Coordinates of C-alpha atoms in Angstrom, one line a residue:
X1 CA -21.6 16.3 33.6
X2 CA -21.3 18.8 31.1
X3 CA -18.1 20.4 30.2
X4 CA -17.5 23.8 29.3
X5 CA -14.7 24.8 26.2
X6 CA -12.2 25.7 28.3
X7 CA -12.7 22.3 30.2
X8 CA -12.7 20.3 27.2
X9 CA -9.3 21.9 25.7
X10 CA -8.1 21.3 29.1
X11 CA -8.7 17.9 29.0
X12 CA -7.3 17.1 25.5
X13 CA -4.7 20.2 25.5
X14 CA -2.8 19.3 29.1
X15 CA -2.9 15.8 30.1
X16 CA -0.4 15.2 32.5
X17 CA 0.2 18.7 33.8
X18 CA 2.6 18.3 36.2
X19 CA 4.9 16.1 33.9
X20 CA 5.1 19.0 31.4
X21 CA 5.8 21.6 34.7
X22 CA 8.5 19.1 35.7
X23 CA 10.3 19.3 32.0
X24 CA 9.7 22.8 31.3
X25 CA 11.8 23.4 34.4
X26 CA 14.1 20.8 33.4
X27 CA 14.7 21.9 29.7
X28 CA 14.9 25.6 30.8
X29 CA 18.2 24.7 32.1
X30 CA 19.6 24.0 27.9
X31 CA 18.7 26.9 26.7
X32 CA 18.9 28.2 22.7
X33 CA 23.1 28.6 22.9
X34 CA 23.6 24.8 24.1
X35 CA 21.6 23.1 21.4
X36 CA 23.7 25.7 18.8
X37 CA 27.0 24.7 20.1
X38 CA 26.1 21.1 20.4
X39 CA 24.4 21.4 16.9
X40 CA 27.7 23.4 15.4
X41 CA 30.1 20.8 17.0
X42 CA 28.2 17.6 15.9
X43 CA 28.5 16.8 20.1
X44 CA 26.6 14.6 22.1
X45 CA 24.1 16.0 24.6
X46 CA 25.4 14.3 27.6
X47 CA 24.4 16.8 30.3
X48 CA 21.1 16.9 29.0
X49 CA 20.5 13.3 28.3
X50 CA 21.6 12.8 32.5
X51 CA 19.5 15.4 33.5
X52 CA 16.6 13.2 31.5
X53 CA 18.1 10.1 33.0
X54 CA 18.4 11.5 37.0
X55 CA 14.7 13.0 36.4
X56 CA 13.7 9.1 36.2
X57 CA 11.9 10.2 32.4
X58 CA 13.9 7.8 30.2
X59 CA 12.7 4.7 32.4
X60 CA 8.8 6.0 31.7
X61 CA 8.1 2.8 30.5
X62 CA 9.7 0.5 32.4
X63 CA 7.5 -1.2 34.7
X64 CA 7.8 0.0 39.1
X65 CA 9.2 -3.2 40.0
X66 CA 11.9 -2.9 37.2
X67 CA 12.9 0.0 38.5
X68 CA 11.1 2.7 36.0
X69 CA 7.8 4.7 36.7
X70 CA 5.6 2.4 35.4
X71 CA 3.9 5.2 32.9
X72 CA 1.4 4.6 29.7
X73 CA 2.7 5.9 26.3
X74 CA 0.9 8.3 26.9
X75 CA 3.0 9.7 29.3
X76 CA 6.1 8.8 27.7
X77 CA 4.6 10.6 24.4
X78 CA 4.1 13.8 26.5
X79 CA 7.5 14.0 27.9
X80 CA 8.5 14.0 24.4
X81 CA 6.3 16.4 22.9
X82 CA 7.2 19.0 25.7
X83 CA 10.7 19.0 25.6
X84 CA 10.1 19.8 21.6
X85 CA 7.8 22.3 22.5
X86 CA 10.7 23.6 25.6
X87 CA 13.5 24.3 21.9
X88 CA 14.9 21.2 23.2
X89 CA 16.1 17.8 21.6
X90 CA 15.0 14.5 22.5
X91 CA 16.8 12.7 19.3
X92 CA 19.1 11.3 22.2
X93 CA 16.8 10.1 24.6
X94 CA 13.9 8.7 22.7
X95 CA 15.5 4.9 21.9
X96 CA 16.6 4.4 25.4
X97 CA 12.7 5.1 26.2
X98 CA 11.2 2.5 24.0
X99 CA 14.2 -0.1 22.8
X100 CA 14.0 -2.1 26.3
X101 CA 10.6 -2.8 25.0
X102 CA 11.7 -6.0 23.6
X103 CA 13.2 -7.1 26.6
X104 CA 10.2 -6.6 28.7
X105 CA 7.9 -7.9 26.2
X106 CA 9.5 -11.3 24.9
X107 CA 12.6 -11.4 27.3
X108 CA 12.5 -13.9 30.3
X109 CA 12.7 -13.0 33.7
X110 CA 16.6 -13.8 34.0
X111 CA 17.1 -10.7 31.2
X112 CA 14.5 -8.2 32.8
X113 CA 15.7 -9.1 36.4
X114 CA 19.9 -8.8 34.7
X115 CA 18.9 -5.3 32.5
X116 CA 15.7 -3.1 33.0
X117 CA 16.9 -2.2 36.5
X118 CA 20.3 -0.9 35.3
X119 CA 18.7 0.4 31.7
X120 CA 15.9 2.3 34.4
X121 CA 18.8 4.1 36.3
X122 CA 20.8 5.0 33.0
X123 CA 23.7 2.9 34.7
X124 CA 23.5 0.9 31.4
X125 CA 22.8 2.8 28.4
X126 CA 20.3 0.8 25.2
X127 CA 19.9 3.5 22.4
X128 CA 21.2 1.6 19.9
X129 CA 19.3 -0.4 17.5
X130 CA 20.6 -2.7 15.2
X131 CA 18.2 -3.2 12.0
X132 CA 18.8 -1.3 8.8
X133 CA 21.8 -2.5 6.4
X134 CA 23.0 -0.9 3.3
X135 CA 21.9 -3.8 1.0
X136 CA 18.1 -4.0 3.0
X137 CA 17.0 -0.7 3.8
X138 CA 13.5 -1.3 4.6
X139 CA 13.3 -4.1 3.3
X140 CA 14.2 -5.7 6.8
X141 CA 12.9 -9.1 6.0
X142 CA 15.8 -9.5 3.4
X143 CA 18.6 -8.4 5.9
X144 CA 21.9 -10.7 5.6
X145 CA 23.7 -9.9 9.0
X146 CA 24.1 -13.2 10.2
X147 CA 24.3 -14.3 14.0
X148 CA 25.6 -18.3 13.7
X149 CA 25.9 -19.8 16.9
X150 CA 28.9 -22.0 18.5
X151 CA 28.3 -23.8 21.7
X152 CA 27.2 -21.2 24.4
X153 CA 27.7 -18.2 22.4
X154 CA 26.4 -16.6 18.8
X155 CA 29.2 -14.8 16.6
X156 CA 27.8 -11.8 14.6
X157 CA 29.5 -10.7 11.2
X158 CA 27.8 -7.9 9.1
X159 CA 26.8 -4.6 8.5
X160 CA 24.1 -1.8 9.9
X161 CA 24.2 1.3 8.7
X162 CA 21.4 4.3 10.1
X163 CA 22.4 3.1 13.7
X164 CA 21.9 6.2 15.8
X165 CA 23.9 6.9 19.0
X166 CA 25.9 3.4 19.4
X167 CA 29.3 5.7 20.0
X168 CA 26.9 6.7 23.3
X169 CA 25.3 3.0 23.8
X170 CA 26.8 0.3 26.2
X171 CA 23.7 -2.4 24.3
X172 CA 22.4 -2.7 21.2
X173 CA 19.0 -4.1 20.2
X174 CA 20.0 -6.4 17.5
X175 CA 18.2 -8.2 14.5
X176 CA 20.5 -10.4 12.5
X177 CA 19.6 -13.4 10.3
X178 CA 20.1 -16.8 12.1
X179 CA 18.4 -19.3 9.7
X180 CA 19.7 -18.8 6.0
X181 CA 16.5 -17.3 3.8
X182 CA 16.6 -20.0 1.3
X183 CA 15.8 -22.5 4.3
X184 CA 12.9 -20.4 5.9
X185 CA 9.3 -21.8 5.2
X186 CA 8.4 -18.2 5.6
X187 CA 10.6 -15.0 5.1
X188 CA 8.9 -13.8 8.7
X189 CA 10.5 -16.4 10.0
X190 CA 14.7 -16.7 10.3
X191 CA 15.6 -13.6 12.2
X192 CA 16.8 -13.4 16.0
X193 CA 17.0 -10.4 18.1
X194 CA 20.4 -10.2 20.8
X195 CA 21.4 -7.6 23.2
X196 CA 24.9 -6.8 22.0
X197 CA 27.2 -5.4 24.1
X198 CA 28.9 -3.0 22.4
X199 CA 31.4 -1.6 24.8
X200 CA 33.1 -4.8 24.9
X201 CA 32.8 -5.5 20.7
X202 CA 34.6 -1.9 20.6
X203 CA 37.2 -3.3 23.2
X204 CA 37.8 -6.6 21.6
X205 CA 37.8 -5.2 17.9
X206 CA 35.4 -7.2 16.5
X207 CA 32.8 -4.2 16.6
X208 CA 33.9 -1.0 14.3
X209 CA 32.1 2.2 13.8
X210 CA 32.2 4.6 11.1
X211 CA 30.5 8.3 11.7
X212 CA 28.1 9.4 9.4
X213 CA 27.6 13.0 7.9
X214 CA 24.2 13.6 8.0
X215 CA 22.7 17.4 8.1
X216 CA 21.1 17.1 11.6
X217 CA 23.3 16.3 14.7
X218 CA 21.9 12.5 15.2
X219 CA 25.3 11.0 15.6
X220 CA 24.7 8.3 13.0
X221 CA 26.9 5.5 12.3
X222 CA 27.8 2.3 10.4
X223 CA 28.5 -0.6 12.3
X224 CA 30.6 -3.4 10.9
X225 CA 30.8 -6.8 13.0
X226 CA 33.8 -9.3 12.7
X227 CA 32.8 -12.5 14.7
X228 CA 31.3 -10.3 17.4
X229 CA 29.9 -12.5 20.6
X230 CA 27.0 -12.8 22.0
X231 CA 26.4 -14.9 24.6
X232 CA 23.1 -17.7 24.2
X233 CA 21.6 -16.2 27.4
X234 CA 21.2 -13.1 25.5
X235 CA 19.1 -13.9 22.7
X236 CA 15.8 -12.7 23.0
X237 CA 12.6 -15.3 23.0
X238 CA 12.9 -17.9 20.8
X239 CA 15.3 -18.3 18.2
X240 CA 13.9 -17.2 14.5
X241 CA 11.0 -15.3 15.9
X242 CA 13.0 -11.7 16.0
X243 CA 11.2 -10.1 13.2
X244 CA 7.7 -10.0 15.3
X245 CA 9.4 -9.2 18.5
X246 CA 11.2 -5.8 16.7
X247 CA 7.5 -4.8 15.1
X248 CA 6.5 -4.0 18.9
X249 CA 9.4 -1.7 19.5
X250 CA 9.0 0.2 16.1
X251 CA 5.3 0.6 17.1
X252 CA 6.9 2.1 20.4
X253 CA 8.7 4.4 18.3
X254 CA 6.6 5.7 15.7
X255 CA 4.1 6.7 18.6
X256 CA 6.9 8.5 20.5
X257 CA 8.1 10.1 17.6
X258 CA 5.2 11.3 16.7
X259 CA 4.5 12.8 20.0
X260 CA 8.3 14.3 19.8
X261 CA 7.4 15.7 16.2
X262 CA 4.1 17.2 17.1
X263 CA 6.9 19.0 19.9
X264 CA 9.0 20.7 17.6
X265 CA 5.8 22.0 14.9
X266 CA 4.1 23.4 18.2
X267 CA 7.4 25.6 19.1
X268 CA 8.2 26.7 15.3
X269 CA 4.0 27.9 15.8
X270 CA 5.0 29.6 18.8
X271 CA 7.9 31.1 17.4
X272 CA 6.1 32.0 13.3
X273 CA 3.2 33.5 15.7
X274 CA 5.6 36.0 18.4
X275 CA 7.5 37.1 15.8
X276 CA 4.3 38.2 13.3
X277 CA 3.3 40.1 15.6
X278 CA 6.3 41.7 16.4
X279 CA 7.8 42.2 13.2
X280 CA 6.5 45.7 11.9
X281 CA 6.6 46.4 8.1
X282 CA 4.4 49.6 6.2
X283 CA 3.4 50.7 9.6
X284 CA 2.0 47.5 11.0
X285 CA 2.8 44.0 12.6
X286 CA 3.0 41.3 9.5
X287 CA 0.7 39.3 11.6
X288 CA -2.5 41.2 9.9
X289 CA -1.4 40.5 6.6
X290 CA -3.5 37.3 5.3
X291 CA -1.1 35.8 3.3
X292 CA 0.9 35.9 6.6
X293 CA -1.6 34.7 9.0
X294 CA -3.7 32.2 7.1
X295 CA -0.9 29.9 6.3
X296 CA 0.3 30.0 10.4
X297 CA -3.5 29.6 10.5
X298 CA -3.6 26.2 8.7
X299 CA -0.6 24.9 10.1
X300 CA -1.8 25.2 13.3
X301 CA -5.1 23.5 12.4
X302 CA -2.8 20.4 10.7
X303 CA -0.7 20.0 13.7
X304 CA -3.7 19.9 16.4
X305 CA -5.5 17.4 14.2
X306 CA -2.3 15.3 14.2
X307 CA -1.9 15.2 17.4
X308 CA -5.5 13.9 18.2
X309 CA -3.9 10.8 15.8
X310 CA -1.0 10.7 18.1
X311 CA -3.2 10.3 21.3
X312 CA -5.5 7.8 19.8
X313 CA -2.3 5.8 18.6
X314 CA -1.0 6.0 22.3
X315 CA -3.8 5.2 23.8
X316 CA -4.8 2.1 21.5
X317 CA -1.2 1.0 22.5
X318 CA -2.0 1.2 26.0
X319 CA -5.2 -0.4 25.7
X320 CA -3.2 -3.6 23.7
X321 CA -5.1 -3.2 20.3
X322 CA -3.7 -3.6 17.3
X323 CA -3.0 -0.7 16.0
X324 CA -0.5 -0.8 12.8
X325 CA -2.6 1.8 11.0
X326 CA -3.4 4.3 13.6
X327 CA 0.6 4.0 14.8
X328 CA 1.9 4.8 11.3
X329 CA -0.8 7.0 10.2
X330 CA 0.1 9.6 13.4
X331 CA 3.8 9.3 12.8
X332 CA 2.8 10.6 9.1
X333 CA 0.7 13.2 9.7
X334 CA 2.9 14.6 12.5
X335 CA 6.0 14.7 10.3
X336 CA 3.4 16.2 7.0
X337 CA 1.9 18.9 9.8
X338 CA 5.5 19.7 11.5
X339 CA 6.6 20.1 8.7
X340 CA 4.3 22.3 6.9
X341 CA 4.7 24.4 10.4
X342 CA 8.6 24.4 9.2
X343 CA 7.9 26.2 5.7
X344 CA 6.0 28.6 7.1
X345 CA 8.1 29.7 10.6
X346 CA 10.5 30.2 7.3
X347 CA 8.6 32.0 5.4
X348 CA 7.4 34.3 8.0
X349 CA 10.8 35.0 9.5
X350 CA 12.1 35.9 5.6
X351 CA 15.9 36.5 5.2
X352 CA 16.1 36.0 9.6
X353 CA 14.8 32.1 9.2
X354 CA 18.5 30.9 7.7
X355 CA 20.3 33.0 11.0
X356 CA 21.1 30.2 13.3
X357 CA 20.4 32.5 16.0
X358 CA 17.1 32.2 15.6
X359 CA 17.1 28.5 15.4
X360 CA 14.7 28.1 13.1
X361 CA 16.7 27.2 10.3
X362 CA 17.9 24.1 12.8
X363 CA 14.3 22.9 14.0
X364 CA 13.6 23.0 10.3
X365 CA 16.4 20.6 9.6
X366 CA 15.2 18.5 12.1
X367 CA 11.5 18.4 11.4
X368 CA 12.4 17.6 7.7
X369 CA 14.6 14.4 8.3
X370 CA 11.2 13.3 10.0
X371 CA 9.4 12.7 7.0
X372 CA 12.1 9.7 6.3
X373 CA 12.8 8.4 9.6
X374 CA 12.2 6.4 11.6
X375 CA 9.9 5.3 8.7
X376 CA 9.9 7.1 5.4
X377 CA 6.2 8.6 4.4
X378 CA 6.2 6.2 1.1
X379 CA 6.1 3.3 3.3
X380 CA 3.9 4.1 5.6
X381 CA 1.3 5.2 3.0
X382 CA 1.7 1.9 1.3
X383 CA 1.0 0.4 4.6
X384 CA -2.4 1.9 4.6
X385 CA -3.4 1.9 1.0
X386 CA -2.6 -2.4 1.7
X387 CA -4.1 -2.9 5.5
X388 CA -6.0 -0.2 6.2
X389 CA -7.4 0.2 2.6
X390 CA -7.3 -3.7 1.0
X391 CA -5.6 -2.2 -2.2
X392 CA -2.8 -4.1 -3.9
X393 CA 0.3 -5.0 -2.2
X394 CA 2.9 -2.9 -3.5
X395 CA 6.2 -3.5 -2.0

C-alpha cells in the first residue's frame, strides 16, 4: 500500500498519539510560572513528578506483571520528548524510568517480586544513581568506592559526586568496587552493583549529602558513605559483574535522554519560529529576513534528523541488538541539534532571550548541560572513532 506525505510524517512524526494527548493535558497543568519559581528557588518538582507517577508514566518500562505498563523505549522515549516539547522538565523523572533496569534485567525474582511493584506505584522512589566519584569521572572502571562485605551484610565507605536527586530518592543504584583492582584479572571485572537504601544511611548517619551549585536546577549532590549497610540479599547478580550490568542502564539513559533532548530543541523551534513572525521591525515580521529564517531553518532540519537517530536507537533497544553506537551517537546529535536550536531561539529573541519570562534563557541552560551529561560529547565521539570506526583507542 502506498502512502501519501502526509501519511508518512504521520507515521514517523506521531507515534503513539494518544500518549502525547495524555501528557499534553497533563503538563498543561505546570505551566511557564511553576517551572520559574521552581527554577528561581532551586526546589524540587514534587507535584509534577506525582502527577508523572499517578499517570502510571514513570513505570513505562516496567513489565504488567511488575506492576508498570509494560511499554517499549519507544514509548518511554516519547513521554519524554513531549513533556520537553509541553515547556516542561523531566530532569526529575527520567532515572526513576530507566534505573530499575538493572533490577529487572540481572536481579532475581526475590528483588523484582520485593521492588518493581513498589518502584511502579512511586511508593518507593529509585532516582538515584551511584557511579561517578571525584577521583574517576568517567573513568568508571578505576572507581575506588569500596563495598567489603561482613557476614550477611556489605559496608560501603566512599565518595560519589554528580549524584542527581538522592535528597528525593528512598534507593540508590549503586556501583562500588568489591574486589581490589590490583587483584582483578581484568579491570571489567571487580565492581558490584547494590540497591542502597538511602533513607535509612541518612537516618543512621553513615550516609551524608552535600548540595551542589550547578547552573540548572538538577538538585545535584555529593554523597559520602561511612560504613553504610547493605544487606547481601541486595546485591545485584553476581558479585564482580556490576560494571556490565550498569552499561544496560546507561544505554537506557542515553536513549531517553535523547528522546527528552530532542523535547526541549522542538519547543525552543516552536518558540524562535511564533515569535519571528510576530516580532515586527522596518515594517515587517523578522521572520522574512534570511539571516533570521535560514538559521531556524537548519536547526530544524538538525533536530528532525536527530531524532530519526533517536528512534532507530529505541527501536534497536527494543529489538535486543547491540547497539553501543547507534545509543551514543543519538544522545550526541540530539544534544549538538538542541542545542544549535538554543543559539538561535537566542539570537532571534535579541535582548528578550536573557528575560526569564520568556524562558528561553532557562531551556538554554538546560539544553547546554546536555552536551556533558549524562555522557560528555568527547566520549562519546571517541566511542565511535574506536567501535564504530576501528581507529585507535584513545582513552
Amino acid at each position: 500500500m502506498d502512502l501519501s506525505i502526509d501519511d508518512f510524517q504521520m507515521s514517523i512524526g506521531n507515534d503513539y498519539p494518544e500518549l502525547r494527548d495524555a501528557l499534553r493535558k497533563l503538563c498543561a497543568n505546570f505551566p511557564a510560572t511553576y517551572w520559574r519559581d521552581l527554577d528561581k528557588e532551586e526546589a524540587y518538582p514534587d507535584a509534577f513528578v506525582k502527577a508523572m507517577g499517578d499517570g502510571g508514566y514513570l513505570s513505562s518500562l516496567i513489565p504488567e506483571e511488575y506492576g508498570g505498563l509494560g511499554l517499549p523505549f519507544r514509548a518511554a522515549q516519547v513521554t519524554l520528548q513531549t513533556v520537553h516539547e509541553e515547556g516542561c522538565n523531566a530532569g526529575a523523572c527520567i532515572a526513576q524510568m530507566y534505573t530499575m533496569g538493572t533490577v529487572l534485567k540481572h536481579g532475581n525474582e526475590d528483588q523484582k517480586q520485593r521492588y518493581l511493584p513498589k518502584i511502579a506505584t512511586g511508593e518507593l522512589r529509585l532516582q538515584a544513581f551511584g557511579v561517578t566519584e571525584p577521583g574517576a569521572g568517567s573513568e568508571t572502571l578505576k572507581l575506588k568506592t569500596k563495598a567489603v562485605r561482613h557476614g550477611d551484610k556489605y559496608l560501603v565507605n566512599g565518595q560519589k559526586i554528580w549524584t542527581s536527586r538522592v535528597a528525593h530518592s528512598d534507593l540508590m543504584l549503586l556501583l562500588a568496587r568489591t574486589t581490589p583492582l590490583d587483584e582483578i584479572k581484568h579491570r571489567k571485572h571487580g565492581l558490584s552493583v547494590f540497591l542502597l537504601d538511602i533513607k535509612q544511611g541518612l537516618k543512621d548517619g553513615t550516609i551524608e549529602i552535600k548540595p551542589i551549585d550547578i547552573m540548572t536546577n538538577h538538585l545535584t549532590y555529593e554523597v559520602f558513605f561511612k560504613d553504610a549497610v547493605i544487606p547481601v540479599e541486595d546485591l545485584i547478580g553476581e558479585e564482580g559483574e556490576g560494571f556490565s550490568y550498569i552499561l544496560s542502564s546507561m544505554n537506557a539513559e542515553r536513549t531517553l535522554a535523547g528522546g527528552l533532548i530532542i523535547g526541549a530543541g522542538n519547543w525552543l523551534m516552536k518558540k524562535a519560529v511564533e515569535y519571528a513572525n510576530e516580532r515586527v521591525v522596518f515594517g515587517g515580521p523578522i521572520a522574512k529576513n534570511q539571516g533570521i529564517q535560514f538559521p531556524i531553518a537548519n536547526a530544524y532540519a538538525e533536530l528532525d534528523a536527530a531524532d530519526l537517530m533517536c528512534r532507530r536507537a529505541a527501536a534497536l533497544l527494543d529489538a535486543g541488538i547491540p547497539c553501543g553506537y547507534e545509543v551514543n551517537a543519538s544522545k550526541h546529535l540530539a544534544a549538538e541539534s538542541a542545542w544549535n536550536a538554543a543559539d538561535v531561539a537566542m539570537q532571534t529573541y535579541g535582548g528578550f532571550g536573557v528575560a526569564r519570562e520568556y524562558d528561553v534563557e532557562r531551556i538554554w541552560r538546560e539544553v547546554r548541560h546536555f552536551r556533558t551529561a549524562p555522557i560528555s560529547t568527547n566520549l562519546i565521539l571517541a566511542y565511535i572513532g574506536q567501535h564504530k570506526l576501528g581507529m585507535p583507542k584513545s582513552y
